Short mmCIF file of C-alpha atoms and ligand atoms in Angstrom, two decimals:
data_model
loop_
_atom_site.label_atom_id
_atom_site.label_comp_id
_atom_site.label_asym_id
_atom_site.label_seq_id
_atom_site.Cartn_x
_atom_site.Cartn_y
_atom_site.Cartn_z
CA MET P 5 95.67 126.42 102.78
CA ALA P 6 97.86 123.48 103.57
CA LEU P 7 101.51 122.54 103.72
CA ILE P 8 102.04 119.76 101.23
CA VAL P 9 105.19 117.69 100.70
CA GLN P 10 105.27 116.32 97.15
CA LYS P 11 107.76 113.63 96.23
CA TYR P 12 108.42 112.85 92.59
CA GLY P 13 110.05 109.53 91.76
CA GLY P 14 112.45 108.78 88.90
CA THR P 15 109.76 108.08 86.30
CA SER P 16 107.92 111.28 87.20
CA VAL P 17 111.01 113.34 86.27
CA ASN P 18 112.26 111.01 83.56
CA ASP P 19 113.10 113.69 80.96
CA ASP P 20 112.76 117.39 80.14
CA GLU P 21 109.09 117.04 79.18
CA ARG P 22 108.25 115.27 82.44
CA ILE P 23 110.13 117.88 84.47
CA LYS P 24 108.06 120.63 82.82
CA ILE P 25 104.81 118.76 83.50
CA VAL P 26 105.76 118.30 87.16
CA ALA P 27 106.71 121.99 87.42
CA GLU P 28 103.27 122.94 86.10
CA TYR P 29 101.54 120.78 88.69
CA ILE P 30 103.64 122.28 91.48
CA ALA P 31 102.77 125.76 90.20
CA LEU P 32 99.08 124.80 90.17
CA THR P 33 99.24 123.47 93.76
CA LYS P 34 100.96 126.66 94.85
CA SER P 35 98.48 128.89 93.02
CA LYS P 36 95.71 127.35 95.12
CA GLY P 37 97.32 128.94 98.17
CA ASN P 38 99.22 125.91 99.46
CA ASP P 39 102.79 125.86 100.65
CA VAL P 40 104.71 123.18 98.78
CA VAL P 41 107.96 121.40 99.61
CA VAL P 42 109.20 119.14 96.85
CA VAL P 43 111.44 116.07 97.12
CA VAL P 44 112.88 114.58 93.94
CA SER P 45 114.53 111.33 92.93
CA ALA P 46 117.17 111.09 90.24
CA MET P 47 115.84 111.22 86.67
CA GLY P 48 114.66 107.87 85.29
CA LYS P 49 117.20 105.10 85.74
CA GLN P 50 120.08 107.47 86.48
CA THR P 51 120.98 105.84 89.80
CA ASP P 52 121.32 102.46 88.05
CA GLN P 53 123.50 104.06 85.40
CA LEU P 54 125.78 105.58 88.02
CA ILE P 55 126.12 102.18 89.71
CA ARG P 56 126.98 100.66 86.33
CA LEU P 57 129.68 103.29 85.84
CA ALA P 58 131.11 102.43 89.24
CA ASN P 59 131.22 98.76 88.21
CA ASP P 60 132.92 99.71 84.95
CA VAL P 61 135.81 101.49 86.61
CA SER P 62 136.39 99.28 89.62
CA THR P 63 135.44 96.22 91.61
CA VAL P 64 136.11 98.19 94.78
CA HIS P 65 133.25 100.46 95.85
CA PRO P 66 134.01 102.28 99.08
CA GLY P 67 130.74 103.42 100.64
CA ARG P 68 131.89 107.00 100.94
CA GLU P 69 132.66 107.28 97.24
CA MET P 70 129.48 105.45 96.21
CA ASP P 71 127.46 107.95 98.21
CA MET P 72 129.30 110.87 96.67
CA LEU P 73 128.59 109.42 93.23
CA LEU P 74 124.93 108.48 93.72
CA THR P 75 123.90 111.77 95.34
CA ALA P 76 124.84 113.48 92.06
CA GLY P 77 121.71 112.01 90.42
CA GLU P 78 119.32 113.95 92.64
CA ARG P 79 121.32 117.15 92.23
CA ILE P 80 120.60 117.09 88.53
CA SER P 81 116.85 116.63 88.87
CA MET P 82 116.46 119.17 91.68
CA SER P 83 118.26 121.98 89.88
CA LEU P 84 116.51 121.33 86.56
CA LEU P 85 113.13 121.31 88.29
CA CYS P 86 113.90 124.67 89.92
CA MET P 87 114.75 126.12 86.52
CA ALA P 88 111.51 124.78 85.07
CA LEU P 89 109.64 126.38 87.98
CA SER P 90 111.38 129.73 87.40
CA GLU P 91 110.19 129.60 83.80
CA LEU P 92 106.65 129.50 85.22
CA ASN P 93 107.41 132.45 87.51
CA VAL P 94 107.44 130.27 90.60
CA GLN P 95 110.30 131.11 92.93
CA ALA P 96 112.14 127.89 93.75
CA ALA P 97 115.41 126.93 95.36
CA SER P 98 117.14 123.56 95.43
CA PHE P 99 118.72 122.05 98.54
CA THR P 100 120.96 119.01 98.91
CA GLY P 101 120.13 116.66 101.75
CA SER P 102 122.82 118.23 103.87
CA GLN P 103 121.57 121.78 103.15
CA ALA P 104 118.06 120.65 104.05
CA GLY P 105 119.38 119.59 107.48
CA ILE P 106 118.93 115.85 107.06
CA ILE P 107 121.32 114.35 109.59
CA THR P 108 122.05 110.63 109.36
CA ASP P 109 124.16 108.01 111.05
CA THR P 110 127.48 107.05 109.48
CA VAL P 111 126.42 103.87 107.64
CA HIS P 112 127.35 104.66 104.04
CA THR P 113 124.89 103.52 101.33
CA LYS P 114 122.27 102.51 103.95
CA ALA P 115 122.21 105.43 106.36
CA SER P 116 119.33 106.10 108.74
CA ILE P 117 117.98 109.56 109.41
CA LEU P 118 118.68 110.62 113.01
CA GLU P 119 117.37 114.14 112.96
CA ILE P 120 116.11 116.88 110.67
CA LYS P 121 117.01 120.53 111.16
CA PRO P 122 114.77 122.18 108.59
CA ASP P 123 115.71 125.83 109.30
CA ARG P 124 116.69 126.61 105.74
CA ILE P 125 113.59 124.93 104.33
CA LEU P 126 111.38 126.88 106.72
CA LYS P 127 113.11 130.12 105.79
CA ALA P 128 112.66 129.40 102.08
CA LEU P 129 108.95 128.70 102.68
CA ASN P 130 108.61 131.91 104.66
CA ASP P 131 110.23 133.84 101.84
CA GLY P 132 107.62 132.44 99.45
CA PHE P 133 109.89 129.91 97.73
CA VAL P 134 109.20 126.33 96.79
CA PRO P 135 112.09 124.39 98.34
CA VAL P 136 113.13 121.46 96.14
CA VAL P 137 115.06 118.92 98.19
CA ALA P 138 117.28 116.14 96.84
CA GLY P 139 115.83 112.83 97.99
CA PHE P 140 117.73 109.80 99.28
CA GLN P 141 120.61 111.71 100.82
CA GLY P 142 121.81 113.37 103.97
CA MET P 143 124.88 114.32 105.94
CA SER P 144 126.24 112.09 108.66
CA VAL P 145 127.05 113.18 112.19
CA GLU P 146 130.66 113.11 110.97
CA LYS P 147 129.78 115.56 108.18
CA GLU P 148 130.12 113.00 105.40
CA ILE P 149 127.64 112.72 102.54
CA THR P 150 125.42 109.63 102.93
CA THR P 151 122.59 107.92 101.07
CA LEU P 152 119.57 106.21 102.59
CA GLY P 153 119.48 103.02 100.50
CA ARG P 154 117.69 102.41 97.20
CA GLY P 155 114.28 104.04 97.04
CA GLY P 156 115.31 106.35 99.89
CA SER P 157 113.61 109.45 98.49
CA ASP P 158 110.31 108.22 99.91
CA THR P 159 111.93 108.28 103.34
CA THR P 160 113.28 111.79 102.78
CA ALA P 161 109.77 112.96 101.90
CA VAL P 162 108.10 111.37 104.92
CA ALA P 163 110.84 112.59 107.26
CA LEU P 164 110.51 116.14 105.96
CA ALA P 165 106.74 115.96 106.24
CA THR P 166 107.22 114.95 109.89
CA ALA P 167 109.73 117.67 110.66
CA LEU P 168 107.64 120.36 108.95
CA GLN P 169 104.36 119.02 110.35
CA ALA P 170 102.97 118.94 106.84
CA ASP P 171 99.30 118.17 106.30
CA VAL P 172 100.04 115.42 103.81
CA CYS P 173 102.95 113.69 102.12
CA GLU P 174 102.08 113.04 98.47
CA ILE P 175 104.21 110.41 96.75
CA TYR P 176 103.98 110.70 92.97
CA THR P 177 104.86 107.71 90.85
CA ASP P 178 103.97 106.05 87.53
CA VAL P 179 101.16 103.92 88.97
CA SER P 180 97.93 105.32 90.33
CA GLY P 181 98.24 103.83 93.81
CA VAL P 182 98.66 100.57 95.69
CA PHE P 183 96.90 97.63 94.03
CA THR P 184 95.50 94.33 95.28
CA ALA P 185 98.33 92.66 93.30
CA ASP P 186 100.89 93.63 90.69
CA PRO P 187 98.72 94.67 87.69
CA ARG P 188 101.38 93.32 85.33
CA ILE P 189 100.53 89.84 86.59
CA VAL P 190 96.88 90.35 87.50
CA PRO P 191 95.20 92.56 84.87
CA ASN P 192 92.03 92.98 86.95
CA ALA P 193 93.85 93.99 90.14
CA ARG P 194 92.02 96.76 91.98
CA LYS P 195 93.38 100.06 93.28
CA LEU P 196 93.00 100.28 97.06
CA THR P 197 91.50 103.52 98.37
CA ALA P 198 93.03 103.31 101.83
CA LEU P 199 95.34 101.10 103.86
CA ASP P 200 96.49 101.30 107.44
CA TYR P 201 100.18 101.49 108.28
CA ASP P 202 100.48 97.86 109.33
CA GLU P 203 99.07 96.55 106.07
CA MET P 204 101.25 98.89 104.02
CA LEU P 205 104.31 97.85 106.05
CA GLU P 206 103.62 94.20 105.23
CA ILE P 207 103.05 95.03 101.56
CA ALA P 208 106.28 97.04 101.33
CA ALA P 209 108.26 94.35 103.18
CA ASN P 210 106.94 91.55 101.02
CA GLY P 211 107.54 92.67 97.47
CA GLY P 212 105.06 95.53 96.92
CA LYS P 213 107.33 98.09 95.29
CA VAL P 214 105.27 101.25 95.48
CA LEU P 215 106.77 102.61 98.72
CA ALA P 216 110.12 102.05 100.40
CA LEU P 217 109.70 100.09 103.64
CA ARG P 218 111.51 102.59 105.80
CA SER P 219 109.31 105.45 104.68
CA VAL P 220 106.25 103.54 105.89
CA GLU P 221 107.93 102.77 109.23
CA PHE P 222 108.71 106.45 109.59
CA ALA P 223 105.16 107.45 108.66
CA ARG P 224 103.66 105.04 111.17
CA ARG P 225 105.93 106.19 113.97
CA HIS P 226 105.08 109.84 113.37
CA ASN P 227 101.51 109.41 112.14
CA VAL P 228 102.11 111.08 108.76
CA SER P 229 99.36 110.56 106.18
CA ILE P 230 100.71 109.44 102.81
CA HIS P 231 98.84 109.76 99.54
CA VAL P 232 100.39 107.58 96.81
CA ARG P 233 99.32 108.80 93.36
CA SER P 234 100.17 109.05 89.70
CA SER P 235 102.00 112.01 88.16
CA TYR P 236 100.61 110.91 84.80
CA THR P 237 96.89 111.07 85.58
CA TRP P 238 96.92 113.04 88.88
CA GLU P 239 93.81 111.09 89.90
CA PRO P 240 93.19 110.30 93.61
CA GLY P 241 95.40 107.38 94.64
CA THR P 242 95.79 105.31 97.80
CA TRP P 243 95.83 106.83 101.28
CA ILE P 244 98.04 105.28 103.92
CA LYS P 245 97.07 106.44 107.35
CA LYS P 246 96.16 105.43 110.86
CA GLU P 247 93.36 102.92 111.00
CA GLU P 248 90.03 104.64 111.44
CA LYS P 249 86.83 103.13 112.67
CA ASP P 250 85.12 103.60 109.33
CA MET P 251 87.93 101.92 107.40
CA GLU P 252 86.77 98.50 106.28
CA GLU P 253 88.93 95.74 107.68
CA ALA P 254 89.28 93.64 104.59
CA LEU P 255 89.88 90.00 105.28
CA VAL P 256 92.57 90.11 102.63
CA SER P 257 93.71 93.40 101.09
CA ALA P 258 96.50 92.32 98.78
CA VAL P 259 98.58 89.50 97.34
CA THR P 260 102.25 90.37 96.95
CA HIS P 261 105.18 88.51 95.49
CA ASP P 262 108.90 88.86 95.90
CA ILE P 263 111.62 87.26 93.79
CA SER P 264 114.46 89.19 95.37
CA GLU P 265 115.36 86.59 97.98
CA ALA P 266 117.39 83.39 97.88
CA LYS P 267 117.27 80.35 100.14
CA ILE P 268 120.26 78.96 102.02
CA THR P 269 120.12 75.50 103.55
CA ALA P 270 122.62 74.12 106.01
CA THR P 271 122.33 70.36 106.38
CA LYS P 272 123.29 68.07 109.25
CA VAL P 273 123.60 70.83 111.80
CA PRO P 274 123.93 69.49 115.37
CA ASP P 275 120.62 69.98 117.17
CA LYS P 276 121.82 71.61 120.36
CA PRO P 277 121.52 74.97 122.08
CA GLY P 278 123.49 77.91 120.68
CA ILE P 279 123.97 76.79 117.08
CA ALA P 280 121.28 78.98 115.52
CA ALA P 281 122.28 81.80 117.84
CA SER P 282 125.87 81.86 116.64
CA LEU P 283 124.94 81.61 112.95
CA PHE P 284 122.30 84.34 113.04
CA ARG P 285 124.46 86.58 115.22
CA LYS P 286 127.23 86.45 112.60
CA LEU P 287 124.70 87.23 109.83
CA ALA P 288 123.33 90.14 111.83
CA ASP P 289 126.82 91.48 112.38
CA LYS P 290 127.13 91.74 108.59
CA SER P 291 123.80 93.68 108.46
CA ILE P 292 122.10 90.83 106.61
CA ASN P 293 118.35 90.78 106.99
CA VAL P 294 117.19 87.19 107.37
CA ASP P 295 113.56 86.71 106.44
CA MET P 296 112.03 83.22 106.61
CA ILE P 297 113.59 80.47 108.74
CA VAL P 298 112.75 76.79 108.98
CA GLN P 299 114.43 74.19 111.15
CA ASN P 300 113.47 70.56 110.72
CA THR P 301 112.94 68.04 113.48
CA SER P 302 116.24 66.33 114.13
CA VAL P 303 117.28 62.90 112.99
CA GLU P 304 120.04 61.28 115.04
CA GLY P 305 120.86 64.58 116.73
CA ASN P 306 121.24 66.51 113.46
CA THR P 307 118.87 68.91 111.76
CA ASP P 308 118.60 71.10 108.64
CA ILE P 309 118.20 74.86 108.85
CA SER P 310 116.90 76.81 105.85
CA PHE P 311 116.55 80.57 105.70
CA THR P 312 116.11 83.30 103.11
CA VAL P 313 118.19 86.43 102.57
CA PRO P 314 118.14 89.19 99.92
CA LYS P 315 119.87 87.96 96.74
CA THR P 316 122.13 91.00 96.94
CA ASP P 317 123.48 89.63 100.24
CA LEU P 318 123.61 85.99 99.14
CA GLU P 319 127.35 85.77 98.65
CA THR P 320 128.17 87.34 101.99
CA ALA P 321 125.56 85.19 103.73
CA LEU P 322 126.98 82.02 102.14
CA ASN P 323 130.48 82.95 103.23
CA VAL P 324 129.34 83.58 106.78
CA THR P 325 127.39 80.31 106.90
CA ARG P 326 130.27 78.33 105.46
CA GLU P 327 132.59 79.92 107.98
CA VAL P 328 130.43 79.25 111.02
CA LEU P 329 128.96 75.82 110.37
CA PRO P 330 131.79 73.52 109.29
CA GLN P 331 133.36 73.94 112.68
CA LEU P 332 130.38 71.91 113.80
CA GLY P 333 131.23 69.02 111.49
CA GLY P 334 129.60 67.30 108.50
CA THR P 335 127.66 70.33 107.40
CA GLU P 336 126.82 71.07 103.78
CA VAL P 337 125.67 74.55 102.75
CA LEU P 338 123.40 74.88 99.71
CA ALA P 339 122.11 77.99 97.92
CA ASP P 340 118.95 78.27 95.85
CA SER P 341 118.08 81.46 93.93
CA ASP P 342 115.08 80.08 92.04
CA VAL P 343 112.58 80.78 94.78
CA ALA P 344 109.74 83.26 95.16
CA LYS P 345 107.68 84.37 98.11
CA VAL P 346 103.94 84.94 97.74
CA SER P 347 102.11 86.66 100.57
CA ILE P 348 98.50 87.28 101.51
CA ILE P 349 98.04 90.46 103.55
CA GLY P 350 94.98 91.78 105.35
CA ALA P 351 94.12 93.34 108.71
CA GLY P 352 90.87 91.37 108.85
CA MET P 353 92.58 87.97 109.05
CA LYS P 354 93.54 88.66 112.67
CA THR P 355 90.06 87.67 113.73
CA GLN P 356 88.96 85.35 110.93
CA PRO P 357 90.03 81.73 110.77
CA GLY P 358 90.35 79.93 107.46
CA VAL P 359 92.67 82.26 105.54
CA THR P 360 95.64 79.96 105.99
CA ALA P 361 93.65 76.92 104.92
CA LEU P 362 92.33 78.64 101.78
CA THR P 363 95.84 79.86 100.92
CA PHE P 364 97.29 76.36 101.15
CA GLU P 365 94.32 74.81 99.33
CA THR P 366 94.67 77.30 96.50
CA LEU P 367 98.35 76.54 96.04
CA ALA P 368 97.69 72.83 96.30
CA GLY P 369 95.01 73.18 93.62
CA CYS P 370 97.71 74.56 91.31
CA ASP P 371 100.03 71.71 92.24
CA ILE P 372 102.46 74.22 93.74
CA ASN P 373 104.70 72.92 96.51
CA ILE P 374 105.21 75.10 99.60
CA GLU P 375 108.84 75.05 100.75
CA MET P 376 108.70 77.47 103.67
CA ILE P 377 105.98 79.32 105.52
CA SER P 378 106.04 82.40 107.71
CA THR P 379 103.21 84.38 109.22
CA SER P 380 102.40 87.54 111.14
CA PRO P 381 98.99 88.41 112.61
CA ILE P 382 98.03 89.99 109.28
CA ARG P 383 100.12 88.03 106.75
CA ILE P 384 100.76 84.53 105.44
CA SER P 385 103.82 84.00 103.25
CA CYS P 386 104.79 80.89 101.31
CA LEU P 387 108.09 80.22 99.61
CA ILE P 388 107.59 78.43 96.30
CA ARG P 389 109.48 77.74 93.05
CA LYS P 390 110.12 80.95 91.13
CA GLU P 391 108.55 79.66 87.92
CA ALA P 392 105.22 79.18 89.71
CA VAL P 393 104.96 82.71 91.04
CA GLU P 394 102.62 84.22 88.44
CA GLN P 395 100.25 81.27 88.61
CA ALA P 396 100.23 81.48 92.41
CA VAL P 397 99.51 85.21 92.51
CA LEU P 398 96.68 84.89 89.96
CA ALA P 399 95.12 81.95 91.77
CA LEU P 400 95.29 83.57 95.23
CA HIS P 401 93.93 86.87 93.92
CA ALA P 402 90.94 85.00 92.49
CA ALA P 403 90.50 82.74 95.53
CA PHE P 404 90.14 85.72 97.85
CA ASN P 405 87.86 87.62 95.42
CA LEU P 406 90.16 90.62 95.14
CA GLU P 407 89.38 91.43 91.51
CA ALA P 408 87.86 94.69 90.43
CA THR P 409 84.15 94.76 90.95
CA GLY P 410 81.89 96.43 88.39
N1 LIG I 526 117.45 107.57 93.13
C1 LIG I 526 117.45 106.65 94.22
C2 LIG I 526 117.18 105.24 93.71
O1 LIG I 526 116.95 105.04 92.53
C3 LIG I 526 116.50 107.03 95.29
C4 LIG I 526 115.05 106.97 94.92
O2 LIG I 526 114.70 106.86 93.75
O3 LIG I 526 114.23 107.04 95.82
O4 LIG I 526 117.22 104.32 94.48
MG1 MG I 527 114.48 105.77 91.82
#
């Protein structure tokens, strides 16, 4: 008998039929003698629809009200799922994030979990219930309703699994696991059986959409094993866990791509101490996550700085840059949204030379220009033109022999 946290994403609970199917699987898991805690996302694209409604009524979206609005999505799915479970004679009770004891900081729409007080969940389990918890939400230390940022239900699930010391955190989605590349671009991409936390962090941070980045950070910090799997086929998926000796250290595990960033270039910036510091401090103060950065060698005491930011933050980042840099004289600030980042990720590259060379050669062979480069010990990322992204992913996937074998 085990304690299992099962998280069902939006597609898994898309409609009444899906909710009934999920209820049956929960009932089956429970009938095998396991304790089950369920975390749900909002049904289908409900969160997007709620955001659209907000846009329809106003251009002003106070964080507090957005959080109040968006948390409604998960309330619908959690209560419906409990009813479907009752129909199957499984005792179930729904809990909002705040009822489940998920305490966050006060940053509306992007709150971080500070603490979990799972008393009510534990009591429900003890009483033989299946607790069904609304994902993506919590209550701040000031007793306001907060959300954890898009995709935050994964984080709720991992955090609950930590607090409850669950044996496993199962994340159910519409794909059967984490693949060597996006199967929509690479038809012969292969499902990975296991990944260590570092690789999964790099995949999640560089365009792999299967798991929210923060949930992986949380899992790594607390050593929670995650099993990503399909709620359509229920077949074994991908395990994300601490690196074990018997885990093969693939030279390259995956190729990811990300078209969600834009590039900002500031030209003729004086090449002297403190300039980059003041620009990036101001961006940080606006909670903008800067990703890649390139500064050219200076010509006549001036240089160009290019960096990438999420497209959703582009306008704010441009405003900040335009505010900071002109004081320095002669500066022009340019924005470019037609960029894409392709990344090669693999724990084995730490010790193996040649991965960078093959990456660059492969892109060169496709006549694709590299505009920016960034690396970590287990990743190489290149910024390229957006229209070349599919070609780049296909070529790199083939160059590193990642395709399905047999
Ligand atoms: N419903 C939220 C979203 O769509 C949270 C989640 O799905 O994890 O972002
Ligand atoms: Mg969702």
